[in-house]
């Protein structure tokens, strides 16, 4: 025959207090783990933004300036032209342009002065079709206009800015 032991109210209160302390400890550990995870995620996002910045023209210009370079060259696709041939109608092109002013200003703010800019059309191909009902051909050219910009080091142009990954 088994004996049933009944706990006194004091023993029940002690056990309840121990369980409450364990719950509080577990909750604190969860909060601490969540805070550590959030800190790791913030640091990871910060590093991603930092790496992304140094792939931009301004980031490359900053690296060149910090390395002591005297000149910096950057190129950008200013216009992209696609060839469009429509059977029995003719040919045309579609154009997409980009304004490089913001990029050039960001490079100058990193301590560079714009010396020159030049543009080259890089042909990527042509499409042609015979004209309908007459002699000759419709020709559409596909390619990119590339802007080449040359900068020289200019300490006076360097502006102190907040790093994007510190914001």
mmCIF file of C-alpha atoms in Angstrom:
data_model
loop_
_atom_site.group_PDB
_atom_site.id
_atom_site.type_symbol
_atom_site.label_atom_id
_atom_site.label_comp_id
_atom_site.label_asym_id
_atom_site.label_seq_id
_atom_site.Cartn_x
_atom_site.Cartn_y
_atom_site.Cartn_z
ATOM 1 C CA UNK A 1 0.000 0.000 0.000
ATOM 2 C CA UNK A 2 1.471 3.296 -1.102
ATOM 3 C CA UNK A 3 1.628 6.207 1.145
ATOM 4 C CA UNK A 4 0.290 9.466 -0.216
ATOM 5 C CA UNK A 5 2.397 12.331 0.855
ATOM 6 C CA UNK A 6 0.790 15.679 0.925
ATOM 7 C CA UNK A 7 2.884 18.777 0.581
ATOM 8 C CA UNK A 8 2.561 21.517 3.040
ATOM 9 C CA UNK A 9 1.543 24.970 1.847
ATOM 10 C CA UNK A 10 5.109 26.141 2.463
ATOM 11 C CA UNK A 11 6.544 23.390 0.232
ATOM 12 C CA UNK A 12 4.022 24.233 -2.515
ATOM 13 C CA UNK A 13 4.958 27.922 -2.257
ATOM 14 C CA UNK A 14 8.667 27.062 -2.503
ATOM 15 C CA UNK A 15 8.082 24.891 -5.591
ATOM 16 C CA UNK A 16 5.953 27.612 -7.190
ATOM 17 C CA UNK A 17 8.701 30.161 -6.472
ATOM 18 C CA UNK A 18 11.315 27.874 -8.047
ATOM 19 C CA UNK A 19 9.154 27.354 -11.147
ATOM 20 C CA UNK A 20 8.589 31.117 -11.436
ATOM 21 C CA UNK A 21 12.336 31.746 -11.192
ATOM 22 C CA UNK A 22 12.967 29.152 -13.905
ATOM 23 C CA UNK A 23 10.369 30.805 -16.187
ATOM 24 C CA UNK A 24 11.927 34.220 -15.595
ATOM 25 C CA UNK A 25 15.411 32.839 -16.270
ATOM 26 C CA UNK A 26 14.226 31.185 -19.502
ATOM 27 C CA UNK A 27 12.499 34.404 -20.567
ATOM 28 C CA UNK A 28 15.678 36.412 -19.884
ATOM 29 C CA UNK A 29 17.713 33.904 -21.881
ATOM 30 C CA UNK A 30 15.245 34.160 -24.806
ATOM 31 C CA UNK A 31 15.384 37.965 -24.709
ATOM 32 C CA UNK A 32 19.181 37.868 -24.607
ATOM 33 C CA UNK A 33 19.315 35.433 -27.547
ATOM 34 C CA UNK A 34 16.882 37.626 -29.533
ATOM 35 C CA UNK A 35 18.954 40.741 -28.803
ATOM 36 C CA UNK A 36 22.132 38.960 -29.905
ATOM 37 C CA UNK A 37 20.413 37.778 -33.101
ATOM 38 C CA UNK A 38 19.186 41.307 -33.846
ATOM 39 C CA UNK A 39 22.687 42.676 -33.260
ATOM 40 C CA UNK A 40 24.151 40.090 -35.656
ATOM 41 C CA UNK A 41 21.510 40.965 -38.279
ATOM 42 C CA UNK A 42 22.205 44.716 -37.880
ATOM 43 C CA UNK A 43 25.935 44.107 -38.284
ATOM 44 C CA UNK A 44 25.311 41.938 -41.331
ATOM 45 C CA UNK A 45 23.072 44.616 -42.938
ATOM 46 C CA UNK A 46 25.700 47.247 -42.095
ATOM 47 C CA UNK A 47 28.399 45.192 -43.815
ATOM 48 C CA UNK A 48 26.169 44.620 -46.863
ATOM 49 C CA UNK A 49 25.538 48.374 -47.203
ATOM 50 C CA UNK A 50 29.267 49.046 -46.785
ATOM 51 C CA UNK A 51 30.201 46.524 -49.468
ATOM 52 C CA UNK A 52 27.487 47.874 -51.789
ATOM 53 C CA UNK A 53 28.814 51.432 -51.346
ATOM 54 C CA UNK A 54 32.314 50.442 -52.428
ATOM 55 C CA UNK A 55 30.927 49.003 -55.680
ATOM 56 C CA UNK A 56 29.421 52.399 -56.598
ATOM 57 C CA UNK A 57 31.348 55.091 -58.485
ATOM 58 C CA UNK A 58 31.623 57.199 -55.304
ATOM 59 C CA UNK A 59 32.898 54.192 -53.363
ATOM 60 C CA UNK A 60 35.507 53.397 -55.999
ATOM 61 C CA UNK A 61 36.523 57.067 -56.050
ATOM 62 C CA UNK A 62 36.911 57.065 -52.262
ATOM 63 C CA UNK A 63 39.109 53.968 -52.385
ATOM 64 C CA UNK A 64 41.270 55.527 -55.112
ATOM 65 C CA UNK A 65 41.581 58.757 -53.109
ATOM 66 C CA UNK A 66 42.516 56.872 -49.939
ATOM 67 C CA UNK A 67 45.130 54.900 -51.878
ATOM 68 C CA UNK A 68 46.721 58.184 -52.975
ATOM 69 C CA UNK A 69 45.888 57.930 -56.679
ATOM 70 C CA UNK A 70 46.354 61.096 -58.730
ATOM 71 C CA UNK A 71 43.786 60.295 -61.421
ATOM 72 C CA UNK A 72 40.528 58.376 -61.487
ATOM 73 C CA UNK A 73 38.632 57.226 -64.571
ATOM 74 C CA UNK A 74 35.052 56.091 -64.640
ATOM 75 C CA UNK A 75 32.789 54.994 -67.476
ATOM 76 C CA UNK A 76 29.021 54.710 -67.604
ATOM 77 C CA UNK A 77 26.503 53.603 -70.201
ATOM 78 C CA UNK A 78 24.822 56.881 -71.073
ATOM 79 C CA UNK A 79 22.463 55.502 -73.700
ATOM 80 C CA UNK A 80 21.368 52.007 -74.726
ATOM 81 C CA UNK A 81 19.909 51.610 -78.214
ATOM 82 C CA UNK A 82 17.975 48.521 -79.332
ATOM 83 C CA UNK A 83 17.289 47.624 -82.953
ATOM 84 C CA UNK A 84 13.667 47.032 -83.916
ATOM 85 C CA UNK A 85 12.733 45.597 -87.290
ATOM 86 C CA UNK A 86 9.072 45.245 -88.186
ATOM 87 C CA UNK A 87 8.345 43.069 -91.208
ATOM 88 C CA UNK A 88 6.887 44.967 -94.187
ATOM 89 C CA UNK A 89 6.915 48.236 -92.216
ATOM 90 C CA UNK A 90 10.514 49.242 -91.656
ATOM 91 C CA UNK A 91 13.056 49.645 -88.901
ATOM 92 C CA UNK A 92 13.506 51.834 -85.867
ATOM 93 C CA UNK A 93 15.401 51.908 -82.600
ATOM 94 C CA UNK A 94 14.391 52.245 -78.974
ATOM 95 C CA UNK A 95 16.614 54.268 -76.666
ATOM 96 C CA UNK A 96 17.115 54.274 -72.917
ATOM 97 C CA UNK A 97 19.207 57.084 -71.489
ATOM 98 C CA UNK A 98 20.785 57.696 -68.101
ATOM 99 C CA UNK A 99 21.770 61.054 -66.605
ATOM 100 C CA UNK A 100 25.300 60.784 -65.185
ATOM 101 C CA UNK A 101 25.210 64.126 -63.308
ATOM 102 C CA UNK A 102 24.467 62.606 -59.879
ATOM 103 C CA UNK A 103 27.271 60.095 -60.343
ATOM 104 C CA UNK A 104 29.760 62.764 -61.430
ATOM 105 C CA UNK A 105 28.845 64.955 -58.448
ATOM 106 C CA UNK A 106 29.246 62.045 -56.028
ATOM 107 C CA UNK A 107 32.729 61.346 -57.411
ATOM 108 C CA UNK A 108 33.711 65.034 -57.154
ATOM 109 C CA UNK A 109 32.530 65.055 -53.526
ATOM 110 C CA UNK A 110 35.032 62.285 -52.793
ATOM 111 C CA UNK A 111 37.925 64.622 -53.660
ATOM 112 C CA UNK A 112 38.105 64.612 -57.449
ATOM 113 C CA UNK A 113 37.848 67.273 -60.141
ATOM 114 C CA UNK A 114 36.376 66.428 -63.542
ATOM 115 C CA UNK A 115 39.009 66.974 -66.248
ATOM 116 C CA UNK A 116 37.316 65.622 -69.330
ATOM 117 C CA UNK A 117 34.481 63.552 -70.615
ATOM 118 C CA UNK A 118 34.166 61.777 -73.931
ATOM 119 C CA UNK A 119 31.598 59.530 -75.514
ATOM 120 C CA UNK A 120 31.949 56.465 -77.692
ATOM 121 C CA UNK A 121 29.236 54.487 -79.435
ATOM 122 C CA UNK A 122 29.906 50.781 -79.048
ATOM 123 C CA UNK A 123 28.044 48.921 -81.761
ATOM 124 C CA UNK A 124 26.700 45.594 -80.586
ATOM 125 C CA UNK A 125 25.075 44.533 -83.848
ATOM 126 C CA UNK A 126 22.707 45.359 -86.657
ATOM 127 C CA UNK A 127 19.467 43.924 -87.919
ATOM 128 C CA UNK A 128 18.358 44.313 -91.500
ATOM 129 C CA UNK A 129 15.440 43.291 -93.654
ATOM 130 C CA UNK A 130 14.755 43.786 -97.322
ATOM 131 C CA UNK A 131 12.365 46.629 -98.026
ATOM 132 C CA UNK A 132 8.876 45.547 -98.970
ATOM 133 C CA UNK A 133 7.949 46.378 -102.538
ATOM 134 C CA UNK A 134 11.174 48.238 -103.383
ATOM 135 C CA UNK A 135 14.875 47.725 -103.543
ATOM 136 C CA UNK A 136 17.197 48.221 -100.610
ATOM 137 C CA UNK A 137 17.158 47.256 -96.956
ATOM 138 C CA UNK A 138 15.933 48.564 -93.605
ATOM 139 C CA UNK A 139 18.811 48.582 -91.133
ATOM 140 C CA UNK A 140 18.622 49.175 -87.364
ATOM 141 C CA UNK A 141 21.756 49.407 -85.250
ATOM 142 C CA UNK A 142 21.990 48.118 -81.702
ATOM 143 C CA UNK A 143 24.583 49.426 -79.243
ATOM 144 C CA UNK A 144 25.556 51.532 -76.267
ATOM 145 C CA UNK A 145 26.909 55.038 -75.892
ATOM 146 C CA UNK A 146 29.551 54.953 -73.179
ATOM 147 C CA UNK A 147 30.699 58.091 -71.382
ATOM 148 C CA UNK A 148 34.312 58.076 -70.205
ATOM 149 C CA UNK A 149 35.176 60.580 -67.489
ATOM 150 C CA UNK A 150 38.647 61.453 -66.262
ATOM 151 C CA UNK A 151 39.129 63.045 -62.852
ATOM 152 C CA UNK A 152 42.188 64.408 -61.107
ATOM 153 C CA UNK A 153 42.751 64.495 -57.382
ATOM 154 C CA UNK A 154 41.498 67.721 -55.779
ATOM 155 C CA UNK A 155 41.676 67.869 -51.986
ATOM 156 C CA UNK A 156 39.553 71.034 -51.972
ATOM 157 C CA UNK A 157 36.581 69.117 -53.411
ATOM 158 C CA UNK A 158 36.611 66.443 -50.711
ATOM 159 C CA UNK A 159 33.551 66.701 -48.500
ATOM 160 C CA UNK A 160 33.155 65.001 -45.170
ATOM 161 C CA UNK A 161 30.045 62.895 -45.447
ATOM 162 C CA UNK A 162 28.369 60.332 -43.276
ATOM 163 C CA UNK A 163 29.115 56.832 -44.410
ATOM 164 C CA UNK A 164 25.901 55.188 -45.662
ATOM 165 C CA UNK A 165 26.504 52.125 -43.493
ATOM 166 C CA UNK A 166 26.669 54.295 -40.350
ATOM 167 C CA UNK A 167 23.165 55.669 -40.801
#
